Amino acid sequence: NIQVYIRARPFSEREEKSRPIVKIDEGTVSLLDHRNDYQVRSKFKYTHAFDSIDPASEQFAGQKAVYDRIGKQMLDNVFEG
């Protein structure tokens, strides 16, 4: 059973004034077209997608949230071989 997770990283200092071109909703990542009023251009499905772009966002996923969701399980699997 293959699981795929993705995380949108926080903006760098240089990017902070930019508008995100991704929209994350659970396991769906939508790419937005900045040349077309940020309309959805493409969608991709993952096991889960973490939004770490804006710390003020309700959906914000910090390191602990990522670890709680996949880190412990991954470590347990590694130790089991």
mmCIF file of N, CA and C in Angstrom:
data_model
loop_
_atom_site.group_PDB
_atom_site.id
_atom_site.type_symbol
_atom_site.label_atom_id
_atom_site.label_comp_id
_atom_site.label_asym_id
_atom_site.label_seq_id
_atom_site.Cartn_x
_atom_site.Cartn_y
_atom_site.Cartn_z
ATOM 1 N N ASN A 1 0.843 -1.177 0.000
ATOM 2 C CA ASN A 1 0.000 0.000 0.000
ATOM 3 C C ASN A 1 0.891 1.245 0.000
ATOM 4 N N ILE A 2 0.909 1.949 -1.098
ATOM 5 C CA ILE A 2 1.743 3.152 -1.219
ATOM 6 C C ILE A 2 0.952 4.366 -0.780
ATOM 7 N N GLN A 3 1.591 5.165 0.069
ATOM 8 C CA GLN A 3 0.998 6.409 0.533
ATOM 9 C C GLN A 3 1.911 7.552 0.110
ATOM 10 N N VAL A 4 1.303 8.635 -0.341
ATOM 11 C CA VAL A 4 2.084 9.778 -0.790
ATOM 12 C C VAL A 4 1.603 11.022 -0.043
ATOM 13 N N TYR A 5 2.546 11.690 0.593
ATOM 14 C CA TYR A 5 2.264 12.914 1.345
ATOM 15 C C TYR A 5 3.038 14.056 0.714
ATOM 16 N N ILE A 6 2.487 15.245 0.834
ATOM 17 C CA ILE A 6 3.145 16.422 0.295
ATOM 18 C C ILE A 6 2.974 17.561 1.308
ATOM 19 N N ARG A 7 3.960 18.454 1.318
ATOM 20 C CA ARG A 7 3.890 19.593 2.224
ATOM 21 C C ARG A 7 4.297 20.853 1.462
ATOM 22 N N ALA A 8 3.441 21.865 1.523
ATOM 23 C CA ALA A 8 3.781 23.165 0.953
ATOM 24 C C ALA A 8 4.564 23.919 2.014
ATOM 25 N N ARG A 9 5.793 24.234 1.723
ATOM 26 C CA ARG A 9 6.688 24.852 2.704
ATOM 27 C C ARG A 9 6.297 26.294 2.978
ATOM 28 N N PRO A 10 6.754 26.826 4.098
ATOM 29 C CA PRO A 10 6.513 28.246 4.375
ATOM 30 C C PRO A 10 7.223 29.121 3.344
ATOM 31 N N PHE A 11 6.704 30.296 3.125
ATOM 32 C CA PHE A 11 7.345 31.235 2.217
ATOM 33 C C PHE A 11 8.669 31.697 2.803
ATOM 34 N N SER A 12 9.627 31.923 1.928
ATOM 35 C CA SER A 12 10.887 32.531 2.356
ATOM 36 C C SER A 12 10.638 34.023 2.575
ATOM 37 N N GLU A 13 11.607 34.696 3.150
ATOM 38 C CA GLU A 13 11.465 36.132 3.401
ATOM 39 C C GLU A 13 11.176 36.889 2.102
ATOM 40 N N ARG A 14 11.833 36.496 1.042
ATOM 41 C CA ARG A 14 11.648 37.148 -0.259
ATOM 42 C C ARG A 14 10.243 36.905 -0.820
ATOM 43 N N GLU A 15 9.638 35.759 -0.486
ATOM 44 C CA GLU A 15 8.331 35.390 -1.034
ATOM 45 C C GLU A 15 7.145 35.874 -0.200
ATOM 46 N N GLU A 16 7.397 36.375 0.998
ATOM 47 C CA GLU A 16 6.322 36.692 1.941
ATOM 48 C C GLU A 16 5.243 37.618 1.392
ATOM 49 N N LYS A 17 5.593 38.498 0.480
ATOM 50 C CA LYS A 17 4.608 39.422 -0.075
ATOM 51 C C LYS A 17 3.857 38.824 -1.262
ATOM 52 N N SER A 18 4.221 37.614 -1.647
ATOM 53 C CA SER A 18 3.585 36.947 -2.782
ATOM 54 C C SER A 18 2.288 36.269 -2.343
ATOM 55 N N ARG A 19 1.495 35.950 -3.326
ATOM 56 C CA ARG A 19 0.260 35.210 -3.083
ATOM 57 C C ARG A 19 0.514 33.749 -3.448
ATOM 58 N N PRO A 20 0.058 32.796 -2.616
ATOM 59 C CA PRO A 20 0.286 31.379 -2.928
ATOM 60 C C PRO A 20 -0.374 30.976 -4.250
ATOM 61 N N ILE A 21 0.273 30.073 -4.964
ATOM 62 C CA ILE A 21 -0.316 29.547 -6.198
ATOM 63 C C ILE A 21 -0.767 28.100 -6.013
ATOM 64 N N VAL A 22 -0.873 27.681 -4.753
ATOM 65 C CA VAL A 22 -1.430 26.371 -4.445
ATOM 66 C C VAL A 22 -2.536 26.547 -3.412
ATOM 67 N N LYS A 23 -3.538 25.712 -3.525
ATOM 68 C CA LYS A 23 -4.619 25.663 -2.549
ATOM 69 C C LYS A 23 -4.678 24.221 -2.066
ATOM 70 N N ILE A 24 -4.655 24.034 -0.754
ATOM 71 C CA ILE A 24 -4.614 22.687 -0.197
ATOM 72 C C ILE A 24 -5.884 22.412 0.583
ATOM 73 N N ASP A 25 -6.499 21.276 0.282
ATOM 74 C CA ASP A 25 -7.702 20.848 0.983
ATOM 75 C C ASP A 25 -7.570 19.351 1.236
ATOM 76 N N GLU A 26 -7.216 18.994 2.489
ATOM 77 C CA GLU A 26 -6.991 17.594 2.871
ATOM 78 C C GLU A 26 -5.945 16.971 1.940
ATOM 79 N N GLY A 27 -6.351 16.042 1.089
ATOM 80 C CA GLY A 27 -5.411 15.368 0.211
ATOM 81 C C GLY A 27 -5.362 15.913 -1.196
ATOM 82 N N THR A 28 -6.043 17.018 -1.442
ATOM 83 C CA THR A 28 -6.079 17.591 -2.785
ATOM 84 C C THR A 28 -5.284 18.895 -2.830
ATOM 85 N N VAL A 29 -4.400 18.966 -3.815
ATOM 86 C CA VAL A 29 -3.622 20.185 -4.040
ATOM 87 C C VAL A 29 -4.049 20.747 -5.387
ATOM 88 N N SER A 30 -4.510 21.983 -5.370
ATOM 89 C CA SER A 30 -4.901 22.665 -6.597
ATOM 90 C C SER A 30 -3.832 23.688 -6.939
ATOM 91 N N LEU A 31 -3.385 23.656 -8.185
ATOM 92 C CA LEU A 31 -2.459 24.676 -8.677
ATOM 93 C C LEU A 31 -3.281 25.802 -9.272
ATOM 94 N N LEU A 32 -2.979 27.015 -8.858
ATOM 95 C CA LEU A 32 -3.730 28.180 -9.303
ATOM 96 C C LEU A 32 -2.947 28.943 -10.360
ATOM 97 N N ASP A 33 -3.655 29.468 -11.323
ATOM 98 C CA ASP A 33 -3.036 30.210 -12.420
ATOM 99 C C ASP A 33 -3.013 31.695 -12.084
ATOM 100 N N HIS A 34 -1.837 32.215 -11.761
ATOM 101 C CA HIS A 34 -1.729 33.627 -11.371
ATOM 102 C C HIS A 34 -2.003 34.574 -12.537
ATOM 103 N N ARG A 35 -1.959 34.074 -13.753
ATOM 104 C CA ARG A 35 -2.240 34.919 -14.917
ATOM 105 C C ARG A 35 -3.724 34.936 -15.266
ATOM 106 N N ASN A 36 -4.512 34.093 -14.570
ATOM 107 C CA ASN A 36 -5.941 33.991 -14.866
ATOM 108 C C ASN A 36 -6.747 34.132 -13.579
ATOM 109 N N ASP A 37 -6.509 35.199 -12.846
ATOM 110 C CA ASP A 37 -7.245 35.520 -11.622
ATOM 111 C C ASP A 37 -7.221 34.370 -10.600
ATOM 112 N N TYR A 38 -6.123 33.632 -10.562
ATOM 113 C CA TYR A 38 -5.903 32.543 -9.598
ATOM 114 C C TYR A 38 -6.975 31.453 -9.676
ATOM 115 N N GLN A 39 -7.446 31.219 -10.887
ATOM 116 C CA GLN A 39 -8.383 30.115 -11.105
ATOM 117 C C GLN A 39 -7.624 28.785 -11.042
ATOM 118 N N VAL A 40 -8.312 27.714 -10.667
ATOM 119 C CA VAL A 40 -7.683 26.397 -10.577
ATOM 120 C C VAL A 40 -7.258 25.942 -11.966
ATOM 121 N N ARG A 41 -5.975 25.597 -12.088
ATOM 122 C CA ARG A 41 -5.426 25.128 -13.362
ATOM 123 C C ARG A 41 -5.337 23.608 -13.394
ATOM 124 N N SER A 42 -4.907 23.013 -12.265
ATOM 125 C CA SER A 42 -4.750 21.561 -12.175
ATOM 126 C C SER A 42 -5.008 21.123 -10.739
ATOM 127 N N LYS A 43 -5.425 19.856 -10.589
ATOM 128 C CA LYS A 43 -5.619 19.286 -9.253
ATOM 129 C C LYS A 43 -4.875 17.970 -9.159
ATOM 130 N N PHE A 44 -4.329 17.700 -7.964
ATOM 131 C CA PHE A 44 -3.607 16.457 -7.706
ATOM 132 C C PHE A 44 -4.073 15.893 -6.377
ATOM 133 N N LYS A 45 -4.224 14.568 -6.314
ATOM 134 C CA LYS A 45 -4.660 13.892 -5.089
ATOM 135 C C LYS A 45 -3.484 13.180 -4.442
ATOM 136 N N TYR A 46 -3.394 13.296 -3.122
ATOM 137 C CA TYR A 46 -2.362 12.642 -2.323
ATOM 138 C C TYR A 46 -3.032 11.982 -1.124
ATOM 139 N N THR A 47 -2.294 11.129 -0.446
ATOM 140 C CA THR A 47 -2.814 10.548 0.784
ATOM 141 C C THR A 47 -3.186 11.678 1.745
ATOM 142 N N HIS A 48 -2.300 12.642 1.867
ATOM 143 C CA HIS A 48 -2.579 13.845 2.662
ATOM 144 C C HIS A 48 -1.644 14.950 2.200
ATOM 145 N N ALA A 49 -2.120 16.171 2.266
ATOM 146 C CA ALA A 49 -1.298 17.333 1.916
ATOM 147 C C ALA A 49 -1.266 18.275 3.111
ATOM 148 N N PHE A 50 -0.074 18.715 3.466
ATOM 149 C CA PHE A 50 0.116 19.615 4.594
ATOM 150 C C PHE A 50 0.334 21.032 4.080
ATOM 151 N N ASP A 51 -0.367 21.974 4.688
ATOM 152 C CA ASP A 51 -0.230 23.376 4.311
ATOM 153 C C ASP A 51 0.603 24.080 5.368
ATOM 154 N N SER A 52 1.832 24.393 5.041
ATOM 155 C CA SER A 52 2.730 25.087 5.963
ATOM 156 C C SER A 52 3.103 26.473 5.452
ATOM 157 N N ILE A 53 2.298 27.020 4.561
ATOM 158 C CA ILE A 53 2.614 28.313 3.959
ATOM 159 C C ILE A 53 2.390 29.456 4.944
ATOM 160 N N ASP A 54 1.210 29.521 5.533
ATOM 161 C CA ASP A 54 0.839 30.670 6.366
ATOM 162 C C ASP A 54 0.557 30.230 7.802
ATOM 163 N N PRO A 55 1.424 30.588 8.747
ATOM 164 C CA PRO A 55 1.220 30.193 10.144
ATOM 165 C C PRO A 55 -0.096 30.703 10.739
ATOM 166 N N ALA A 56 -0.690 31.730 10.161
ATOM 167 C CA ALA A 56 -1.956 32.268 10.670
ATOM 168 C C ALA A 56 -3.170 31.506 10.139
ATOM 169 N N SER A 57 -2.948 30.621 9.186
ATOM 170 C CA SER A 57 -4.041 29.871 8.574
ATOM 171 C C SER A 57 -4.578 28.792 9.518
ATOM 172 N N GLU A 58 -5.881 28.549 9.443
ATOM 173 C CA GLU A 58 -6.508 27.476 10.225
ATOM 174 C C GLU A 58 -5.934 26.115 9.866
ATOM 175 N N GLN A 59 -5.544 25.937 8.617
ATOM 176 C CA GLN A 59 -5.033 24.656 8.132
ATOM 177 C C GLN A 59 -3.529 24.479 8.339
ATOM 178 N N PHE A 60 -2.864 25.461 8.930
ATOM 179 C CA PHE A 60 -1.413 25.424 9.050
ATOM 180 C C PHE A 60 -0.944 24.133 9.724
ATOM 181 N N ALA A 61 0.057 23.503 9.126
ATOM 182 C CA ALA A 61 0.646 22.274 9.668
ATOM 183 C C ALA A 61 2.108 22.532 9.998
ATOM 184 N N GLY A 62 2.415 22.570 11.262
ATOM 185 C CA GLY A 62 3.794 22.728 11.704
ATOM 186 C C GLY A 62 4.489 21.374 11.773
ATOM 187 N N GLN A 63 5.733 21.383 12.237
ATOM 188 C CA GLN A 63 6.513 20.152 12.319
ATOM 189 C C GLN A 63 5.807 19.073 13.142
ATOM 190 N N LYS A 64 5.205 19.460 14.263
ATOM 191 C CA LYS A 64 4.543 18.491 15.138
ATOM 192 C C LYS A 64 3.369 17.825 14.430
ATOM 193 N N ALA A 65 2.583 18.603 13.711
ATOM 194 C CA ALA A 65 1.437 18.039 12.987
ATOM 195 C C ALA A 65 1.892 17.033 11.936
ATOM 196 N N VAL A 66 2.974 17.351 11.241
ATOM 197 C CA VAL A 66 3.500 16.433 10.224
ATOM 198 C C VAL A 66 4.011 15.156 10.893
ATOM 199 N N TYR A 67 4.770 15.310 11.970
ATOM 200 C CA TYR A 67 5.294 14.143 12.683
ATOM 201 C C TYR A 67 4.149 13.286 13.235
ATOM 202 N N ASP A 68 3.163 13.932 13.843
ATOM 203 C CA ASP A 68 2.049 13.175 14.417
ATOM 204 C C ASP A 68 1.311 12.373 13.357
ATOM 205 N N ARG A 69 1.211 12.929 12.163
ATOM 206 C CA ARG A 69 0.455 12.259 11.091
ATOM 207 C C ARG A 69 1.256 11.139 10.415
ATOM 208 N N ILE A 70 2.557 11.356 10.163
ATOM 209 C CA ILE A 70 3.314 10.346 9.413
ATOM 210 C C ILE A 70 4.643 9.936 10.036
ATOM 211 N N GLY A 71 5.235 10.804 10.829
ATOM 212 C CA GLY A 71 6.575 10.532 11.345
ATOM 213 C C GLY A 71 6.664 9.314 12.242
ATOM 214 N N LYS A 72 5.773 9.222 13.217
ATOM 215 C CA LYS A 72 5.818 8.091 14.150
ATOM 216 C C LYS A 72 5.586 6.771 13.421
ATOM 217 N N GLN A 73 4.586 6.748 12.561
ATOM 218 C CA GLN A 73 4.286 5.539 11.796
ATOM 219 C C GLN A 73 5.483 5.131 10.935
ATOM 220 N N MET A 74 6.128 6.110 10.308
ATOM 221 C CA MET A 74 7.274 5.821 9.462
ATOM 222 C C MET A 74 8.427 5.252 10.287
ATOM 223 N N LEU A 75 8.706 5.843 11.437
ATOM 224 C CA LEU A 75 9.772 5.331 12.308
ATOM 225 C C LEU A 75 9.463 3.921 12.782
ATOM 226 N N ASP A 76 8.223 3.663 13.172
ATOM 227 C CA ASP A 76 7.841 2.311 13.599
ATOM 228 C C ASP A 76 8.090 1.304 12.487
ATOM 229 N N ASN A 77 7.728 1.667 11.246
ATOM 230 C CA ASN A 77 7.952 0.766 10.106
ATOM 231 C C ASN A 77 9.430 0.529 9.854
ATOM 232 N N VAL A 78 10.246 1.560 10.010
ATOM 233 C CA VAL A 78 11.689 1.423 9.805
ATOM 234 C C VAL A 78 12.260 0.456 10.839
ATOM 235 N N PHE A 79 11.872 0.629 12.093
ATOM 236 C CA PHE A 79 12.404 -0.237 13.146
ATOM 237 C C PHE A 79 11.943 -1.686 13.024
ATOM 238 N N GLU A 80 10.757 -1.890 12.435
ATOM 239 C CA GLU A 80 10.259 -3.253 12.221
ATOM 240 C C GLU A 80 10.971 -3.935 11.055
ATOM 241 N N GLY A 81 11.582 -3.147 10.193
ATOM 242 C CA GLY A 81 12.314 -3.700 9.050
ATOM 243 C C GLY A 81 11.427 -3.815 7.899
#
